[in-house]
Amino acid sequence: MTYRKLSHTVWECKYHIVFIPKYRKKVIYGNLRRKLGEIFHELARHKESVIEEGHLLPDHVHMLISIPPKYAVSNVVGYLKGKSAIYIAWELGNRRNATGHRFWARGYFVATVGRDEEMIRKYIQQQEEEDRRLEQMNLVPPEFVWSKIEVEHSGG
């Protein structure tokens, strides 16, 4: 356990945070995925926070983040989501209206991390593998299932 110091405080406040793009669309991949990782780390430093573990998946973000007690978790998460959304709007070409209001869904999941820190680190590290495994189990695309149901009901 590593303690950090402020002028009159010794602390260790870590959180497991998860948030998603609006409508949980699978949009985090390629160059955007690589750049978002860098941006999240830089934005966290602006709030004297450290992302200790993180993983960007196509439809959600996991991070283990250390946040000083002088900041509210909601303020730091709002800052990360808001500023990264502005960057995304800028990079994706919507430069005239680069306010970033439409990329991330409202809200987030947060849990404090204590003795189970190592378990949470492993969970975050294994997320991509687990998502890939779940996608492979669903071999038939949902569009095929729905079109087949419509054909059967229409007497085809």
Short mmCIF file of N, CA and C in Angstrom, two decimals:
data_model
loop_
_atom_site.label_atom_id
_atom_site.label_comp_id
_atom_site.label_asym_id
_atom_site.label_seq_id
_atom_site.Cartn_x
_atom_site.Cartn_y
_atom_site.Cartn_z
N MET A 1 0.85 -1.17 0.00
CA MET A 1 0.00 0.00 0.00
C MET A 1 0.90 1.24 0.00
N THR A 2 0.69 2.13 -0.95
CA THR A 2 1.48 3.35 -1.05
C THR A 2 0.64 4.54 -0.65
N TYR A 3 1.10 5.25 0.36
CA TYR A 3 0.38 6.44 0.80
C TYR A 3 0.94 7.67 0.10
N ARG A 4 0.08 8.61 -0.18
CA ARG A 4 0.48 9.87 -0.81
C ARG A 4 0.29 10.98 0.22
N LYS A 5 0.92 12.11 -0.04
CA LYS A 5 0.86 13.21 0.92
C LYS A 5 0.43 14.51 0.25
N LEU A 6 -0.41 15.24 0.97
CA LEU A 6 -0.70 16.63 0.68
C LEU A 6 -0.09 17.43 1.83
N SER A 7 -0.27 18.72 1.87
CA SER A 7 0.40 19.51 2.90
C SER A 7 0.05 19.08 4.33
N HIS A 8 -1.20 18.72 4.60
CA HIS A 8 -1.61 18.32 5.94
C HIS A 8 -2.34 16.99 5.96
N THR A 9 -2.16 16.20 4.92
CA THR A 9 -2.93 14.96 4.79
C THR A 9 -2.06 13.84 4.23
N VAL A 10 -2.18 12.67 4.82
CA VAL A 10 -1.59 11.45 4.25
C VAL A 10 -2.79 10.62 3.81
N TRP A 11 -2.77 10.14 2.57
CA TRP A 11 -3.97 9.52 2.05
C TRP A 11 -3.67 8.38 1.08
N GLU A 12 -4.68 7.55 0.91
CA GLU A 12 -4.72 6.56 -0.16
C GLU A 12 -6.20 6.34 -0.49
N CYS A 13 -6.66 6.97 -1.54
CA CYS A 13 -8.06 6.89 -1.96
C CYS A 13 -8.09 6.40 -3.40
N LYS A 14 -8.45 5.14 -3.58
CA LYS A 14 -8.49 4.56 -4.92
C LYS A 14 -9.92 4.14 -5.24
N TYR A 15 -10.26 4.26 -6.53
CA TYR A 15 -11.62 3.97 -6.97
C TYR A 15 -11.59 3.17 -8.27
N HIS A 16 -12.52 2.24 -8.38
CA HIS A 16 -12.75 1.53 -9.64
C HIS A 16 -13.90 2.28 -10.31
N ILE A 17 -13.63 2.81 -11.50
CA ILE A 17 -14.62 3.62 -12.21
C ILE A 17 -14.88 3.00 -13.58
N VAL A 18 -16.15 2.97 -13.96
CA VAL A 18 -16.56 2.47 -15.28
C VAL A 18 -17.56 3.47 -15.86
N PHE A 19 -17.37 3.83 -17.13
CA PHE A 19 -18.37 4.63 -17.82
C PHE A 19 -18.42 4.21 -19.28
N ILE A 20 -19.50 4.62 -19.96
CA ILE A 20 -19.77 4.12 -21.32
C ILE A 20 -20.04 5.27 -22.29
N PRO A 21 -19.82 5.02 -23.59
CA PRO A 21 -20.27 6.00 -24.59
C PRO A 21 -21.80 6.02 -24.61
N LYS A 22 -22.35 7.10 -25.09
CA LYS A 22 -23.80 7.23 -25.17
C LYS A 22 -24.40 6.05 -25.95
N TYR A 23 -25.46 5.50 -25.44
CA TYR A 23 -26.17 4.34 -26.01
C TYR A 23 -25.28 3.09 -26.03
N ARG A 24 -24.22 3.11 -25.30
CA ARG A 24 -23.24 2.01 -25.23
C ARG A 24 -22.78 1.57 -26.62
N LYS A 25 -22.64 2.53 -27.50
CA LYS A 25 -22.17 2.24 -28.86
C LYS A 25 -20.72 1.79 -28.81
N LYS A 26 -20.36 0.89 -29.70
CA LYS A 26 -18.98 0.39 -29.79
C LYS A 26 -18.18 1.33 -30.69
N VAL A 27 -17.63 2.37 -30.08
CA VAL A 27 -16.94 3.40 -30.86
C VAL A 27 -15.50 3.63 -30.42
N ILE A 28 -15.05 2.96 -29.37
CA ILE A 28 -13.70 3.20 -28.85
C ILE A 28 -12.77 2.14 -29.43
N TYR A 29 -12.09 2.49 -30.52
CA TYR A 29 -11.16 1.56 -31.15
C TYR A 29 -10.14 2.35 -31.96
N GLY A 30 -9.12 1.67 -32.43
CA GLY A 30 -8.12 2.27 -33.31
C GLY A 30 -7.38 3.44 -32.69
N ASN A 31 -7.17 4.47 -33.51
CA ASN A 31 -6.43 5.65 -33.06
C ASN A 31 -7.12 6.36 -31.90
N LEU A 32 -8.45 6.40 -31.92
CA LEU A 32 -9.18 7.04 -30.83
C LEU A 32 -8.88 6.34 -29.51
N ARG A 33 -8.87 5.03 -29.53
CA ARG A 33 -8.59 4.26 -28.32
C ARG A 33 -7.19 4.57 -27.78
N ARG A 34 -6.21 4.58 -28.67
CA ARG A 34 -4.84 4.87 -28.24
C ARG A 34 -4.72 6.29 -27.68
N LYS A 35 -5.32 7.23 -28.37
CA LYS A 35 -5.22 8.63 -27.95
C LYS A 35 -5.99 8.88 -26.65
N LEU A 36 -7.15 8.24 -26.48
CA LEU A 36 -7.93 8.44 -25.26
C LEU A 36 -7.15 8.01 -24.02
N GLY A 37 -6.39 6.93 -24.13
CA GLY A 37 -5.58 6.49 -22.99
C GLY A 37 -4.63 7.59 -22.55
N GLU A 38 -3.94 8.19 -23.51
CA GLU A 38 -3.01 9.29 -23.21
C GLU A 38 -3.76 10.48 -22.61
N ILE A 39 -4.90 10.79 -23.19
CA ILE A 39 -5.66 11.95 -22.73
C ILE A 39 -6.17 11.75 -21.31
N PHE A 40 -6.70 10.56 -21.01
CA PHE A 40 -7.18 10.31 -19.65
C PHE A 40 -6.05 10.47 -18.63
N HIS A 41 -4.86 9.96 -18.95
CA HIS A 41 -3.73 10.09 -18.02
C HIS A 41 -3.37 11.56 -17.82
N GLU A 42 -3.34 12.32 -18.90
CA GLU A 42 -3.01 13.75 -18.80
C GLU A 42 -4.07 14.51 -18.01
N LEU A 43 -5.34 14.25 -18.30
CA LEU A 43 -6.42 14.93 -17.58
C LEU A 43 -6.41 14.57 -16.10
N ALA A 44 -6.11 13.32 -15.77
CA ALA A 44 -6.03 12.91 -14.37
C ALA A 44 -4.94 13.71 -13.65
N ARG A 45 -3.81 13.91 -14.31
CA ARG A 45 -2.72 14.70 -13.70
C ARG A 45 -3.18 16.13 -13.40
N HIS A 46 -4.05 16.68 -14.24
CA HIS A 46 -4.57 18.03 -13.98
C HIS A 46 -5.29 18.10 -12.64
N LYS A 47 -5.86 16.99 -12.21
CA LYS A 47 -6.58 16.92 -10.93
C LYS A 47 -5.75 16.19 -9.87
N GLU A 48 -4.44 16.15 -10.06
CA GLU A 48 -3.51 15.52 -9.12
C GLU A 48 -3.86 14.06 -8.86
N SER A 49 -4.46 13.42 -9.83
CA SER A 49 -4.89 12.02 -9.73
C SER A 49 -3.99 11.16 -10.61
N VAL A 50 -4.01 9.86 -10.34
CA VAL A 50 -3.19 8.92 -11.11
C VAL A 50 -4.06 7.75 -11.53
N ILE A 51 -4.09 7.46 -12.83
CA ILE A 51 -4.77 6.26 -13.31
C ILE A 51 -3.76 5.13 -13.18
N GLU A 52 -4.00 4.24 -12.24
CA GLU A 52 -3.05 3.17 -11.95
C GLU A 52 -3.26 1.95 -12.83
N GLU A 53 -4.47 1.76 -13.27
CA GLU A 53 -4.81 0.65 -14.17
C GLU A 53 -5.97 1.13 -15.00
N GLY A 54 -6.00 0.77 -16.26
CA GLY A 54 -7.11 1.20 -17.09
C GLY A 54 -7.22 0.34 -18.33
N HIS A 55 -8.43 0.27 -18.84
CA HIS A 55 -8.64 -0.47 -20.08
C HIS A 55 -9.79 0.16 -20.84
N LEU A 56 -9.54 0.45 -22.11
CA LEU A 56 -10.57 1.01 -22.99
C LEU A 56 -11.07 -0.10 -23.89
N LEU A 57 -12.35 -0.40 -23.77
CA LEU A 57 -12.99 -1.40 -24.62
C LEU A 57 -13.90 -0.68 -25.59
N PRO A 58 -14.33 -1.34 -26.67
CA PRO A 58 -15.15 -0.64 -27.67
C PRO A 58 -16.38 0.07 -27.09
N ASP A 59 -16.98 -0.50 -26.02
CA ASP A 59 -18.21 0.11 -25.50
C ASP A 59 -18.16 0.52 -24.03
N HIS A 60 -16.99 0.51 -23.41
CA HIS A 60 -16.88 1.03 -22.05
C HIS A 60 -15.43 1.23 -21.63
N VAL A 61 -15.27 1.98 -20.55
CA VAL A 61 -13.94 2.31 -20.02
C VAL A 61 -13.88 1.85 -18.57
N HIS A 62 -12.81 1.14 -18.22
CA HIS A 62 -12.53 0.75 -16.83
C HIS A 62 -11.29 1.48 -16.39
N MET A 63 -11.29 1.99 -15.16
CA MET A 63 -10.04 2.52 -14.63
C MET A 63 -9.98 2.37 -13.12
N LEU A 64 -8.78 2.14 -12.64
CA LEU A 64 -8.46 2.17 -11.22
C LEU A 64 -7.70 3.47 -11.04
N ILE A 65 -8.30 4.41 -10.33
CA ILE A 65 -7.73 5.75 -10.24
C ILE A 65 -7.57 6.17 -8.79
N SER A 66 -6.46 6.81 -8.53
CA SER A 66 -6.16 7.35 -7.21
C SER A 66 -6.48 8.85 -7.24
N ILE A 67 -7.41 9.28 -6.38
CA ILE A 67 -7.88 10.67 -6.38
C ILE A 67 -7.64 11.27 -4.99
N PRO A 68 -6.99 12.43 -4.90
CA PRO A 68 -6.76 13.05 -3.59
C PRO A 68 -8.08 13.38 -2.90
N PRO A 69 -8.10 13.33 -1.57
CA PRO A 69 -9.34 13.60 -0.84
C PRO A 69 -9.86 15.03 -0.98
N LYS A 70 -9.04 15.94 -1.49
CA LYS A 70 -9.51 17.31 -1.66
C LYS A 70 -10.44 17.46 -2.87
N TYR A 71 -10.51 16.41 -3.71
CA TYR A 71 -11.40 16.43 -4.88
C TYR A 71 -12.54 15.44 -4.68
N ALA A 72 -13.73 15.83 -5.09
CA ALA A 72 -14.86 14.89 -5.10
C ALA A 72 -14.69 13.97 -6.31
N VAL A 73 -15.00 12.70 -6.12
CA VAL A 73 -14.89 11.73 -7.22
C VAL A 73 -15.73 12.20 -8.40
N SER A 74 -16.93 12.68 -8.13
CA SER A 74 -17.81 13.12 -9.22
C SER A 74 -17.19 14.26 -10.02
N ASN A 75 -16.46 15.15 -9.36
CA ASN A 75 -15.81 16.25 -10.09
C ASN A 75 -14.71 15.74 -11.00
N VAL A 76 -13.92 14.79 -10.52
CA VAL A 76 -12.82 14.25 -11.32
C VAL A 76 -13.38 13.46 -12.51
N VAL A 77 -14.37 12.62 -12.26
CA VAL A 77 -14.96 11.83 -13.35
C VAL A 77 -15.62 12.76 -14.37
N GLY A 78 -16.35 13.76 -13.89
CA GLY A 78 -16.96 14.73 -14.80
C GLY A 78 -15.92 15.46 -15.63
N TYR A 79 -14.80 15.79 -15.03
CA TYR A 79 -13.71 16.46 -15.74
C TYR A 79 -13.13 15.54 -16.81
N LEU A 80 -12.86 14.27 -16.44
CA LEU A 80 -12.31 13.31 -17.41
C LEU A 80 -13.25 13.12 -18.59
N LYS A 81 -14.54 12.91 -18.29
CA LYS A 81 -15.50 12.67 -19.36
C LYS A 81 -15.72 13.93 -20.20
N GLY A 82 -15.87 15.07 -19.55
CA GLY A 82 -16.16 16.30 -20.27
C GLY A 82 -15.02 16.74 -21.18
N LYS A 83 -13.82 16.79 -20.64
CA LYS A 83 -12.67 17.25 -21.44
C LYS A 83 -12.32 16.24 -22.54
N SER A 84 -12.45 14.95 -22.25
CA SER A 84 -12.16 13.95 -23.29
C SER A 84 -13.21 14.02 -24.40
N ALA A 85 -14.46 14.30 -24.04
CA ALA A 85 -15.52 14.42 -25.05
C ALA A 85 -15.26 15.62 -25.97
N ILE A 86 -14.76 16.70 -25.40
CA ILE A 86 -14.42 17.87 -26.22
C ILE A 86 -13.30 17.50 -27.19
N TYR A 87 -12.30 16.79 -26.70
CA TYR A 87 -11.20 16.35 -27.57
C TYR A 87 -11.74 15.47 -28.70
N ILE A 88 -12.62 14.53 -28.36
CA ILE A 88 -13.18 13.61 -29.36
C ILE A 88 -13.96 14.40 -30.41
N ALA A 89 -14.79 15.35 -29.96
CA ALA A 89 -15.55 16.17 -30.91
C ALA A 89 -14.60 16.93 -31.83
N TRP A 90 -13.53 17.44 -31.28
CA TRP A 90 -12.54 18.18 -32.07
C TRP A 90 -11.87 17.26 -33.08
N GLU A 91 -11.46 16.09 -32.62
CA GLU A 91 -10.74 15.15 -33.49
C GLU A 91 -11.64 14.53 -34.55
N LEU A 92 -12.90 14.32 -34.23
CA LEU A 92 -13.81 13.68 -35.18
C LEU A 92 -14.40 14.67 -36.17
N GLY A 93 -13.94 15.92 -36.14
CA GLY A 93 -14.32 16.86 -37.18
C GLY A 93 -15.43 17.82 -36.85
N ASN A 94 -16.05 17.70 -35.69
CA ASN A 94 -17.14 18.61 -35.34
C ASN A 94 -16.55 19.84 -34.63
N ARG A 95 -15.63 20.51 -35.29
CA ARG A 95 -14.86 21.57 -34.64
C ARG A 95 -15.68 22.83 -34.38
N ARG A 96 -16.69 23.09 -35.17
CA ARG A 96 -17.50 24.28 -34.93
C ARG A 96 -18.31 24.15 -33.66
N ASN A 97 -18.74 22.94 -33.34
CA ASN A 97 -19.55 22.71 -32.14
C ASN A 97 -18.83 21.72 -31.23
N ALA A 98 -17.58 21.97 -30.94
CA ALA A 98 -16.77 21.02 -30.16
C ALA A 98 -17.01 21.18 -28.67
N THR A 99 -18.24 20.96 -28.25
CA THR A 99 -18.55 21.05 -26.82
C THR A 99 -18.48 19.69 -26.17
N GLY A 100 -18.57 18.62 -26.94
CA GLY A 100 -18.43 17.27 -26.41
C GLY A 100 -19.60 16.77 -25.60
N HIS A 101 -20.79 17.35 -25.78
CA HIS A 101 -21.94 16.96 -24.96
C HIS A 101 -22.52 15.61 -25.32
N ARG A 102 -22.14 15.03 -26.42
CA ARG A 102 -22.87 13.86 -26.88
C ARG A 102 -22.07 12.57 -26.93
N PHE A 103 -20.85 12.52 -26.48
CA PHE A 103 -20.09 11.28 -26.63
C PHE A 103 -20.33 10.30 -25.49
N TRP A 104 -20.17 10.72 -24.24
CA TRP A 104 -20.33 9.82 -23.10
C TRP A 104 -21.76 9.84 -22.59
N ALA A 105 -22.22 8.67 -22.11
CA ALA A 105 -23.53 8.59 -21.47
C ALA A 105 -23.45 9.28 -20.11
N ARG A 106 -24.59 9.72 -19.62
CA ARG A 106 -24.62 10.32 -18.28
C ARG A 106 -24.33 9.25 -17.25
N GLY A 107 -23.68 9.65 -16.18
CA GLY A 107 -23.46 8.76 -15.05
C GLY A 107 -22.22 7.89 -15.20
N TYR A 108 -21.96 7.11 -14.17
CA TYR A 108 -20.81 6.21 -14.14
C TYR A 108 -20.97 5.27 -12.97
N PHE A 109 -20.16 4.22 -12.95
CA PHE A 109 -20.09 3.30 -11.81
C PHE A 109 -18.84 3.66 -11.03
N VAL A 110 -18.92 3.65 -9.71
CA VAL A 110 -17.73 3.86 -8.88
C VAL A 110 -17.82 2.97 -7.65
N ALA A 111 -16.68 2.39 -7.29
CA ALA A 111 -16.57 1.61 -6.06
C ALA A 111 -15.22 1.93 -5.43
N THR A 112 -15.21 2.03 -4.11
CA THR A 112 -13.94 2.25 -3.45
C THR A 112 -13.12 0.98 -3.50
N VAL A 113 -11.81 1.14 -3.50
CA VAL A 113 -10.91 0.00 -3.57
C VAL A 113 -10.14 -0.05 -2.26
N GLY A 114 -10.17 -1.20 -1.63
CA GLY A 114 -9.43 -1.38 -0.38
C GLY A 114 -8.55 -2.60 -0.48
N ARG A 115 -8.88 -3.58 0.32
CA ARG A 115 -8.09 -4.81 0.35
C ARG A 115 -8.18 -5.61 -0.95
N ASP A 116 -9.22 -5.39 -1.72
CA ASP A 116 -9.40 -6.15 -2.95
C ASP A 116 -8.77 -5.46 -4.17
N GLU A 117 -7.80 -4.59 -3.96
CA GLU A 117 -7.18 -3.86 -5.07
C GLU A 117 -6.58 -4.79 -6.11
N GLU A 118 -5.87 -5.81 -5.69
CA GLU A 118 -5.24 -6.73 -6.64
C GLU A 118 -6.28 -7.44 -7.49
N MET A 119 -7.39 -7.84 -6.87
CA MET A 119 -8.47 -8.50 -7.60
C MET A 119 -9.07 -7.55 -8.65
N ILE A 120 -9.25 -6.29 -8.29
CA ILE A 120 -9.81 -5.31 -9.23
C ILE A 120 -8.84 -5.05 -10.37
N ARG A 121 -7.55 -4.98 -10.08
CA ARG A 121 -6.54 -4.81 -11.14
C ARG A 121 -6.63 -5.95 -12.15
N LYS A 122 -6.71 -7.18 -11.64
CA LYS A 122 -6.80 -8.34 -12.54
C LYS A 122 -8.08 -8.30 -13.35
N TYR A 123 -9.18 -7.93 -12.70
CA TYR A 123 -10.47 -7.84 -13.39
C TYR A 123 -10.38 -6.86 -14.55
N ILE A 124 -9.80 -5.69 -14.32
CA ILE A 124 -9.66 -4.68 -15.37
C ILE A 124 -8.78 -5.21 -16.49
N GLN A 125 -7.68 -5.86 -16.14
CA GLN A 125 -6.76 -6.39 -17.14
C GLN A 125 -7.41 -7.47 -18.00
N GLN A 126 -8.34 -8.23 -17.43
CA GLN A 126 -8.96 -9.34 -18.14
C GLN A 126 -10.21 -8.94 -18.92
N GLN A 127 -10.62 -7.69 -18.87
CA GLN A 127 -11.87 -7.27 -19.51
C GLN A 127 -11.88 -7.48 -21.01
N GLU A 128 -10.82 -7.14 -21.70
CA GLU A 128 -10.82 -7.29 -23.15
C GLU A 128 -10.93 -8.76 -23.54
N GLU A 129 -10.22 -9.61 -22.85
CA GLU A 129 -10.28 -11.04 -23.12
C GLU A 129 -11.69 -11.57 -22.89
N GLU A 130 -12.32 -11.14 -21.80
CA GLU A 130 -13.67 -11.58 -21.48
C GLU A 130 -14.67 -11.09 -22.52
N ASP A 131 -14.56 -9.83 -22.95
CA ASP A 131 -15.46 -9.31 -23.98
C ASP A 131 -15.31 -10.08 -25.28
N ARG A 132 -14.08 -10.39 -25.66
CA ARG A 132 -13.83 -11.14 -26.89
C ARG A 132 -14.46 -12.53 -26.79
N ARG A 133 -14.33 -13.16 -25.63
CA ARG A 133 -14.89 -14.50 -25.42
C ARG A 133 -16.42 -14.45 -25.53
N LEU A 134 -17.04 -13.46 -24.92
CA LEU A 134 -18.50 -13.35 -24.97
C LEU A 134 -19.00 -13.08 -26.38
N GLU A 135 -18.27 -12.27 -27.14
CA GLU A 135 -18.65 -12.01 -28.52
C GLU A 135 -18.56 -13.27 -29.37
N GLN A 136 -17.54 -14.10 -29.12
CA GLN A 136 -17.38 -15.34 -29.88
C GLN A 136 -18.49 -16.34 -29.57
N MET A 137 -19.01 -16.30 -28.34
CA MET A 137 -20.10 -17.21 -27.99
C MET A 137 -21.36 -16.88 -28.77
N ASN A 138 -21.55 -15.61 -29.10
CA ASN A 138 -22.72 -15.17 -29.86
C ASN A 138 -22.34 -15.17 -31.34
N LEU A 139 -22.33 -16.33 -31.96
CA LEU A 139 -21.86 -16.46 -33.33
C LEU A 139 -22.86 -15.94 -34.36
N VAL A 140 -24.15 -15.90 -34.01
CA VAL A 140 -25.16 -15.44 -34.95
C VAL A 140 -25.45 -13.97 -34.68
N PRO A 141 -25.28 -13.10 -35.67
CA PRO A 141 -25.57 -11.68 -35.45
C PRO A 141 -27.04 -11.46 -35.12
N PRO A 142 -27.37 -10.49 -34.22
CA PRO A 142 -28.76 -10.25 -33.83
C PRO A 142 -29.66 -9.91 -35.01
N GLU A 143 -29.13 -9.24 -36.05
CA GLU A 143 -29.97 -8.90 -37.20
C GLU A 143 -30.50 -10.16 -37.88
N PHE A 144 -29.66 -11.21 -37.94
CA PHE A 144 -30.06 -12.46 -38.57
C PHE A 144 -31.20 -13.10 -37.79
N VAL A 145 -31.09 -13.08 -36.46
CA VAL A 145 -32.13 -13.69 -35.63
C VAL A 145 -33.45 -12.97 -35.85
N TRP A 146 -33.45 -11.63 -35.84
CA TRP A 146 -34.69 -10.89 -36.02
C TRP A 146 -35.28 -11.08 -37.40
N SER A 147 -34.45 -11.10 -38.44
CA SER A 147 -35.00 -11.29 -39.78
C SER A 147 -35.58 -12.69 -39.93
N LYS A 148 -34.98 -13.68 -39.28
CA LYS A 148 -35.49 -15.05 -39.34
C LYS A 148 -36.85 -15.13 -38.63
N ILE A 149 -36.98 -14.46 -37.49
CA ILE A 149 -38.24 -14.46 -36.75
C ILE A 149 -39.34 -13.81 -37.60
N GLU A 150 -39.04 -12.70 -38.26
CA GLU A 150 -40.03 -12.02 -39.09
C GLU A 150 -40.47 -12.91 -40.25
N VAL A 151 -39.54 -13.64 -40.86
CA VAL A 151 -39.89 -14.54 -41.97
C VAL A 151 -40.81 -15.64 -41.48
N GLU A 152 -40.49 -16.23 -40.31
CA GLU A 152 -41.31 -17.31 -39.77
C GLU A 152 -42.72 -16.83 -39.45
N HIS A 153 -42.85 -15.60 -38.91
CA HIS A 153 -44.16 -15.09 -38.55
C HIS A 153 -44.98 -14.65 -39.76
N SER A 154 -44.31 -14.32 -40.85
CA SER A 154 -45.05 -13.87 -42.03
C SER A 154 -45.45 -15.06 -42.91
N GLY A 155 -45.13 -16.26 -42.45
CA GLY A 155 -45.54 -17.44 -43.19
C GLY A 155 -44.54 -17.88 -44.23
N GLY A 156 -43.31 -17.35 -44.19
CA GLY A 156 -42.28 -17.67 -45.18
C GLY A 156 -41.50 -18.88 -44.91
#
